[in-house]
mmCIF file of C-alpha atoms in Angstrom:
data_model
loop_
_atom_site.group_PDB
_atom_site.id
_atom_site.type_symbol
_atom_site.label_atom_id
_atom_site.label_comp_id
_atom_site.label_asym_id
_atom_site.label_seq_id
_atom_site.Cartn_x
_atom_site.Cartn_y
_atom_site.Cartn_z
ATOM 1 C CA MET A 24 42.059 -49.252 -6.221
ATOM 2 C CA ASN A 25 39.414 -48.346 -8.782
ATOM 3 C CA LYS A 26 35.876 -49.391 -7.967
ATOM 4 C CA PRO A 27 33.818 -49.853 -11.165
ATOM 5 C CA ALA A 28 30.520 -51.726 -11.201
ATOM 6 C CA THR A 29 30.798 -55.407 -10.057
ATOM 7 C CA ILE A 30 28.513 -58.173 -11.035
ATOM 8 C CA ASP A 31 28.661 -61.272 -8.752
ATOM 9 C CA PHE A 32 28.478 -64.609 -10.503
ATOM 10 C CA ALA A 33 29.215 -66.707 -7.384
ATOM 11 C CA THR A 34 25.953 -68.554 -7.825
ATOM 12 C CA SER A 35 27.046 -70.022 -11.164
ATOM 13 C CA THR A 36 26.852 -73.755 -11.085
ATOM 14 C CA ALA A 37 29.671 -76.190 -11.888
ATOM 15 C CA ILE A 38 27.898 -77.133 -15.116
ATOM 16 C CA ASN A 39 29.005 -73.881 -16.636
ATOM 17 C CA VAL A 40 32.629 -74.765 -16.235
ATOM 18 C CA PRO A 41 33.132 -77.481 -18.878
ATOM 19 C CA ALA A 42 30.617 -75.581 -21.200
ATOM 20 C CA ALA A 43 32.878 -72.508 -20.985
ATOM 21 C CA TYR A 44 35.895 -74.558 -21.923
ATOM 22 C CA THR A 45 34.133 -76.572 -24.601
ATOM 23 C CA GLN A 46 33.109 -73.348 -26.280
ATOM 24 C CA ALA A 47 36.738 -72.061 -26.249
ATOM 25 C CA LEU A 48 37.896 -75.268 -27.970
ATOM 26 C CA HIS A 49 35.064 -75.157 -30.424
ATOM 27 C CA ASP A 50 36.296 -71.728 -31.459
ATOM 28 C CA LEU A 51 39.731 -73.178 -32.215
ATOM 29 C CA ILE A 52 39.384 -75.899 -34.845
ATOM 30 C CA PRO A 53 42.344 -78.301 -35.227
ATOM 31 C CA GLY A 54 45.519 -76.570 -36.173
ATOM 32 C CA GLU A 55 48.675 -75.082 -34.661
ATOM 33 C CA ALA A 56 46.890 -72.575 -32.395
ATOM 34 C CA ARG A 57 44.851 -75.426 -30.830
ATOM 35 C CA ASP A 58 47.973 -77.627 -30.441
ATOM 36 C CA SER A 59 49.755 -74.725 -28.784
ATOM 37 C CA LEU A 60 46.887 -74.202 -26.386
ATOM 38 C CA PHE A 61 47.083 -77.839 -25.252
ATOM 39 C CA ALA A 62 50.810 -77.351 -24.659
ATOM 40 C CA ILE A 63 50.054 -74.345 -22.560
ATOM 41 C CA HIS A 64 47.674 -76.462 -20.460
ATOM 42 C CA ASP A 65 50.493 -78.875 -19.742
ATOM 43 C CA VAL A 66 52.743 -75.900 -18.567
ATOM 44 C CA LEU A 67 49.986 -74.588 -16.380
ATOM 45 C CA ARG A 68 49.205 -77.908 -14.806
ATOM 46 C CA ARG A 69 52.892 -78.364 -13.973
ATOM 47 C CA GLU A 70 53.781 -74.912 -12.812
ATOM 48 C CA LEU A 71 50.701 -73.627 -11.040
ATOM 49 C CA PRO A 72 50.260 -74.431 -7.277
ATOM 50 C CA GLN A 73 47.902 -77.202 -6.226
ATOM 51 C CA GLY A 74 44.700 -76.290 -4.410
ATOM 52 C CA ARG A 75 42.484 -73.251 -5.062
ATOM 53 C CA LEU A 76 43.747 -70.720 -7.612
ATOM 54 C CA ALA A 77 43.121 -67.015 -7.818
ATOM 55 C CA THR A 78 42.803 -66.298 -11.535
ATOM 56 C CA TYR A 79 42.298 -62.859 -13.255
ATOM 57 C CA GLU A 80 40.931 -62.875 -16.769
ATOM 58 C CA ALA A 81 41.704 -59.515 -18.290
ATOM 59 C CA GLY A 82 39.054 -58.741 -21.000
ATOM 60 C CA GLY A 83 37.328 -62.167 -20.341
ATOM 61 C CA GLY A 84 34.424 -62.849 -22.731
ATOM 62 C CA SER A 85 31.953 -65.658 -22.660
ATOM 63 C CA CYS A 86 34.298 -68.544 -22.641
ATOM 64 C CA SER A 87 37.644 -69.520 -21.056
ATOM 65 C CA VAL A 88 40.771 -71.030 -22.485
ATOM 66 C CA LEU A 89 41.707 -72.792 -19.282
ATOM 67 C CA PRO A 90 41.346 -76.607 -19.162
ATOM 68 C CA THR A 91 38.327 -77.772 -17.099
ATOM 69 C CA GLU A 92 40.252 -79.115 -14.099
ATOM 70 C CA LEU A 93 42.058 -75.683 -13.627
ATOM 71 C CA LEU A 94 38.947 -73.706 -14.268
ATOM 72 C CA SER A 95 36.949 -75.778 -11.776
ATOM 73 C CA ARG A 96 39.400 -74.998 -9.018
ATOM 74 C CA SER A 97 39.890 -71.378 -9.867
ATOM 75 C CA HIS A 98 38.229 -68.300 -8.327
ATOM 76 C CA VAL A 99 37.920 -66.361 -11.522
ATOM 77 C CA THR A 100 37.772 -62.539 -11.544
ATOM 78 C CA VAL A 101 36.961 -60.961 -14.966
ATOM 79 C CA VAL A 102 37.498 -57.293 -15.885
ATOM 80 C CA ASP A 103 36.068 -56.067 -19.217
ATOM 81 C CA ILE A 104 35.236 -52.675 -20.455
ATOM 82 C CA ASP A 105 32.321 -53.905 -22.505
ATOM 83 C CA GLU A 106 29.106 -54.205 -20.449
ATOM 84 C CA ASP A 107 27.720 -56.831 -22.824
ATOM 85 C CA GLN A 108 30.718 -59.067 -22.506
ATOM 86 C CA VAL A 109 30.524 -58.805 -18.712
ATOM 87 C CA ARG A 110 26.803 -59.658 -18.879
ATOM 88 C CA ASN A 111 27.427 -62.657 -21.193
ATOM 89 C CA ASN A 112 30.115 -64.181 -18.978
ATOM 90 C CA THR A 113 28.812 -67.387 -17.318
ATOM 91 C CA TYR A 114 31.791 -68.784 -15.577
ATOM 92 C CA ALA A 115 33.376 -65.918 -13.514
ATOM 93 C CA ASP A 116 33.007 -65.806 -9.788
ATOM 94 C CA GLU A 117 33.274 -62.018 -10.066
ATOM 95 C CA ALA A 118 32.816 -59.980 -13.179
ATOM 96 C CA ILE A 119 33.888 -56.302 -13.120
ATOM 97 C CA LEU A 120 32.997 -53.561 -15.529
ATOM 98 C CA GLY A 121 36.293 -51.711 -15.882
ATOM 99 C CA ASP A 122 39.335 -51.006 -17.990
ATOM 100 C CA VAL A 123 42.249 -53.405 -17.726
ATOM 101 C CA GLN A 124 44.615 -50.500 -18.504
ATOM 102 C CA THR A 125 43.602 -48.577 -15.335
ATOM 103 C CA TYR A 126 41.926 -51.073 -13.014
ATOM 104 C CA ARG A 127 44.245 -51.914 -10.175
ATOM 105 C CA PHE A 128 43.929 -54.657 -7.634
ATOM 106 C CA GLY A 129 46.014 -55.097 -4.432
ATOM 107 C CA ARG A 130 49.611 -56.365 -4.942
ATOM 108 C CA GLU A 131 50.232 -60.088 -5.182
ATOM 109 C CA VAL A 132 46.712 -61.228 -5.360
ATOM 110 C CA PHE A 133 46.577 -63.718 -8.273
ATOM 111 C CA ASP A 134 48.311 -66.936 -9.233
ATOM 112 C CA LEU A 135 47.432 -66.425 -12.910
ATOM 113 C CA VAL A 136 46.420 -63.619 -15.185
ATOM 114 C CA ILE A 137 44.976 -64.484 -18.636
ATOM 115 C CA CYS A 138 44.963 -61.846 -21.422
ATOM 116 C CA TYR A 139 43.866 -63.770 -24.492
ATOM 117 C CA ASN A 140 43.138 -61.828 -27.712
ATOM 118 C CA VAL A 141 42.987 -58.601 -25.812
ATOM 119 C CA ILE A 142 46.269 -56.625 -25.920
ATOM 120 C CA GLU A 143 45.922 -55.826 -29.589
ATOM 121 C CA HIS A 144 42.800 -53.818 -28.640
ATOM 122 C CA LEU A 145 44.549 -51.739 -26.046
ATOM 123 C CA PRO A 146 46.015 -48.297 -26.697
ATOM 124 C CA ASP A 147 48.146 -48.467 -23.539
ATOM 125 C CA VAL A 148 49.520 -51.983 -23.370
ATOM 126 C CA GLU A 149 52.406 -50.940 -21.019
ATOM 127 C CA SER A 150 49.985 -49.828 -18.270
ATOM 128 C CA ALA A 151 47.979 -53.044 -18.607
ATOM 129 C CA LEU A 152 51.071 -55.327 -18.410
ATOM 130 C CA LEU A 153 52.424 -53.522 -15.324
ATOM 131 C CA ASN A 154 48.998 -53.877 -13.597
ATOM 132 C CA PHE A 155 49.091 -57.535 -14.345
ATOM 133 C CA ARG A 156 52.624 -57.868 -12.965
ATOM 134 C CA ASP A 157 51.770 -55.991 -9.829
ATOM 135 C CA ALA A 158 48.610 -58.057 -9.162
ATOM 136 C CA LEU A 159 50.577 -61.378 -9.518
ATOM 137 C CA LYS A 160 52.032 -63.341 -6.576
ATOM 138 C CA ARG A 161 55.709 -64.171 -6.938
ATOM 139 C CA GLY A 162 56.005 -67.118 -9.204
ATOM 140 C CA GLY A 163 52.644 -66.304 -10.687
ATOM 141 C CA MET A 164 52.110 -66.297 -14.424
ATOM 142 C CA ILE A 165 50.568 -64.230 -17.161
ATOM 143 C CA LEU A 166 49.232 -66.018 -20.272
ATOM 144 C CA ILE A 167 49.068 -63.860 -23.386
ATOM 145 C CA GLY A 168 47.575 -64.811 -26.748
ATOM 146 C CA ALA A 169 47.660 -62.237 -29.462
ATOM 147 C CA PRO A 170 47.918 -61.719 -33.183
ATOM 148 C CA ASN A 171 51.252 -61.134 -34.800
ATOM 149 C CA PRO A 172 51.245 -57.594 -36.299
ATOM 150 C CA ARG A 173 53.959 -58.633 -38.780
ATOM 151 C CA SER A 174 52.033 -61.558 -40.371
ATOM 152 C CA LEU A 175 49.848 -61.309 -43.323
ATOM 153 C CA SER A 176 46.590 -61.298 -41.230
ATOM 154 C CA GLY A 177 48.188 -58.791 -38.890
ATOM 155 C CA VAL A 178 49.074 -56.384 -41.583
ATOM 156 C CA VAL A 179 45.598 -56.635 -43.133
ATOM 157 C CA THR A 180 43.979 -56.155 -39.825
ATOM 158 C CA LYS A 181 46.135 -53.109 -38.935
ATOM 159 C CA TYR A 182 45.599 -51.275 -42.262
ATOM 160 C CA SER A 183 42.068 -52.202 -43.146
ATOM 161 C CA PRO A 184 38.887 -50.389 -41.898
ATOM 162 C CA HIS A 185 36.889 -51.977 -39.142
ATOM 163 C CA TRP A 186 33.931 -52.473 -41.579
ATOM 164 C CA PHE A 187 36.097 -54.910 -43.441
ATOM 165 C CA HIS A 188 36.860 -56.866 -40.221
ATOM 166 C CA VAL A 189 33.015 -57.176 -39.611
ATOM 167 C CA TRP A 190 32.523 -58.282 -43.201
ATOM 168 C CA PHE A 191 35.220 -60.938 -42.810
ATOM 169 C CA TYR A 192 33.627 -62.300 -39.628
ATOM 170 C CA GLN A 193 30.228 -62.396 -41.112
ATOM 171 C CA HIS A 194 30.931 -63.702 -44.633
ATOM 172 C CA ILE A 195 34.195 -65.687 -44.337
ATOM 173 C CA ARG A 196 33.994 -66.884 -40.703
ATOM 174 C CA GLY A 197 30.203 -67.200 -40.823
ATOM 175 C CA ILE A 198 29.520 -65.304 -37.604
ATOM 176 C CA LYS A 199 26.210 -63.613 -38.361
ATOM 177 C CA ASP A 200 26.215 -61.519 -35.094
ATOM 178 C CA ALA A 201 29.659 -60.062 -35.745
ATOM 179 C CA GLY A 202 29.844 -56.354 -35.009
ATOM 180 C CA LEU A 203 26.736 -56.275 -32.792
ATOM 181 C CA PRO A 204 27.089 -54.864 -29.297
ATOM 182 C CA GLY A 205 29.328 -57.102 -27.183
ATOM 183 C CA GLU A 206 30.327 -59.194 -30.259
ATOM 184 C CA PRO A 207 33.644 -59.247 -32.041
ATOM 185 C CA PRO A 208 35.509 -57.989 -34.037
ATOM 186 C CA PHE A 209 36.521 -55.077 -31.871
ATOM 187 C CA PRO A 210 38.554 -52.070 -32.855
ATOM 188 C CA THR A 211 42.306 -52.936 -33.017
ATOM 189 C CA PHE A 212 45.199 -50.553 -32.129
ATOM 190 C CA PHE A 213 48.279 -52.767 -32.303
ATOM 191 C CA HIS A 214 50.437 -50.882 -29.798
ATOM 192 C CA PRO A 215 54.184 -51.450 -30.450
ATOM 193 C CA LEU A 216 54.375 -53.808 -27.529
ATOM 194 C CA VAL A 217 52.051 -56.275 -29.254
ATOM 195 C CA THR A 218 55.121 -57.155 -31.446
ATOM 196 C CA LEU A 219 56.534 -60.267 -29.969
ATOM 197 C CA PRO A 220 60.209 -59.306 -29.630
ATOM 198 C CA ARG A 221 59.265 -55.923 -28.055
ATOM 199 C CA LEU A 222 56.888 -57.739 -25.645
ATOM 200 C CA ALA A 223 59.616 -60.184 -24.599
ATOM 201 C CA ALA A 224 62.090 -57.343 -24.080
ATOM 202 C CA PHE A 225 59.605 -55.359 -22.054
ATOM 203 C CA ALA A 226 58.926 -58.399 -19.898
ATOM 204 C CA ALA A 227 62.576 -59.112 -19.139
ATOM 205 C CA ALA A 228 62.982 -55.430 -18.178
ATOM 206 C CA ASN A 229 60.132 -55.573 -15.737
ATOM 207 C CA GLY A 230 60.793 -58.772 -13.748
ATOM 208 C CA LEU A 231 58.935 -61.212 -16.018
ATOM 209 C CA GLU A 232 60.593 -64.292 -17.461
ATOM 210 C CA VAL A 233 59.322 -65.922 -20.685
ATOM 211 C CA ILE A 234 58.789 -69.623 -19.913
ATOM 212 C CA TYR A 235 56.634 -70.375 -23.023
ATOM 213 C CA ARG A 236 56.870 -68.734 -26.426
ATOM 214 C CA ARG A 237 55.391 -70.104 -29.682
ATOM 215 C CA GLU A 238 54.230 -68.496 -32.956
ATOM 216 C CA VAL A 239 51.490 -70.356 -34.715
ATOM 217 C CA GLU A 240 49.644 -70.302 -37.974
ATOM 218 C CA SER A 241 46.566 -68.031 -37.472
ATOM 219 C CA PRO A 242 43.390 -70.171 -36.785
ATOM 220 C CA ARG A 243 41.746 -68.138 -39.549
ATOM 221 C CA TYR A 244 43.615 -70.300 -42.052
ATOM 222 C CA PRO A 245 42.169 -73.719 -41.085
ATOM 223 C CA GLU A 246 38.757 -72.015 -40.703
ATOM 224 C CA MET A 247 38.940 -70.680 -44.252
ATOM 225 C CA ARG A 248 40.106 -74.081 -45.584
ATOM 226 C CA ARG A 249 37.044 -75.707 -44.057
ATOM 227 C CA ARG A 250 34.492 -73.052 -44.780
ATOM 228 C CA LYS A 251 35.771 -71.308 -47.975
ATOM 229 C CA PRO A 252 38.251 -73.643 -49.719
ATOM 230 C CA LEU A 253 38.586 -71.611 -52.918
ATOM 231 C CA PHE A 254 39.206 -68.327 -51.032
ATOM 232 C CA ALA A 255 41.651 -70.155 -48.658
ATOM 233 C CA THR A 256 43.535 -71.525 -51.747
ATOM 234 C CA LEU A 257 43.951 -67.923 -53.058
ATOM 235 C CA VAL A 258 45.140 -66.683 -49.660
ATOM 236 C CA ASP A 259 47.565 -69.602 -49.188
ATOM 237 C CA ALA A 260 48.983 -68.946 -52.634
ATOM 238 C CA GLY A 261 49.460 -65.265 -51.882
ATOM 239 C CA ALA A 262 51.145 -66.157 -48.592
ATOM 240 C CA ALA A 263 53.465 -68.698 -50.354
ATOM 241 C CA VAL A 264 54.540 -65.989 -52.843
ATOM 242 C CA LEU A 265 55.232 -63.531 -49.934
ATOM 243 C CA ASN A 266 57.222 -66.247 -48.101
ATOM 244 C CA ALA A 267 59.326 -66.974 -51.206
ATOM 245 C CA VAL A 268 60.460 -63.253 -51.482
ATOM 246 C CA LEU A 269 60.949 -62.505 -47.719
ATOM 247 C CA PRO A 270 63.957 -63.574 -45.735
ATOM 248 C CA ARG A 271 64.405 -67.357 -45.384
ATOM 249 C CA GLY A 272 62.417 -68.753 -42.468
ATOM 250 C CA THR A 273 59.666 -66.204 -42.654
ATOM 251 C CA ASP A 274 56.127 -67.527 -42.713
ATOM 252 C CA VAL A 275 53.491 -64.787 -43.037
ATOM 253 C CA ARG A 276 50.836 -67.350 -42.015
ATOM 254 C CA ARG A 277 52.217 -67.280 -38.421
ATOM 255 C CA GLY A 278 49.491 -64.926 -37.508
ATOM 256 C CA ASP A 279 49.251 -65.592 -33.737
ATOM 257 C CA TYR A 280 51.475 -66.155 -30.793
ATOM 258 C CA HIS A 281 51.155 -67.533 -27.242
ATOM 259 C CA VAL A 282 53.483 -66.455 -24.401
ATOM 260 C CA ILE A 283 53.596 -67.324 -20.725
ATOM 261 C CA LEU A 284 55.433 -64.852 -18.441
ATOM 262 C CA ARG A 285 56.420 -65.751 -14.893
ATOM 263 C CA LYS A 286 56.985 -63.180 -12.186
ATOM 264 C CA SER A 287 60.325 -63.498 -10.537
#
């Protein structure tokens, strides 16, 4: 097992639990991605064991996507390669400075692994996923949220320079601290396994069953419609043109997906 630096947050008070969840919801304004997250909560409530949960957040930032009642009964371990992200985390019981691609826990330790908006940033997604699987108890689950590389936003993200991502966060999303140490956006690799069909095939080949799968409109669209309506109208029009010329059923606005994998 690797032994990078560890920061113990066991003294964090319960008041941080709802605050961490509230911030996660605040970051997702009403739309398909938020609706899917609520559906995921229902699956987790139904499928996770009762009592104390062992939860691993791979690349955990300053807020959690878990509902309050699950977060409050979880012992949360966070591993993140960014020291500022580790320092800014307020809800983890244990925060570890390390690389999720190489950091290995013992076998069958966790009930739940969360990897939300992380795998697109990893050059070795395969190693990370196998580490997650090995660390899961039988019947345990991996929740993955990621951008769709084949969507309009995914293509723009993949082929545009990082400075453009920072500009978009600052001027379109209104996040003034974007690009500062410990603040998104982070460099994006888009390993082939980030593509949803390949991810599902890899999971099936490695003892992981897909129990939830949903592609959703990127939350950037409702954000833009609220903050920059004229800009959003132009983007929506461009997306509509692309949808008209692409195969039937394609929607390039489906910029994100959520997947839950269960270990058999």
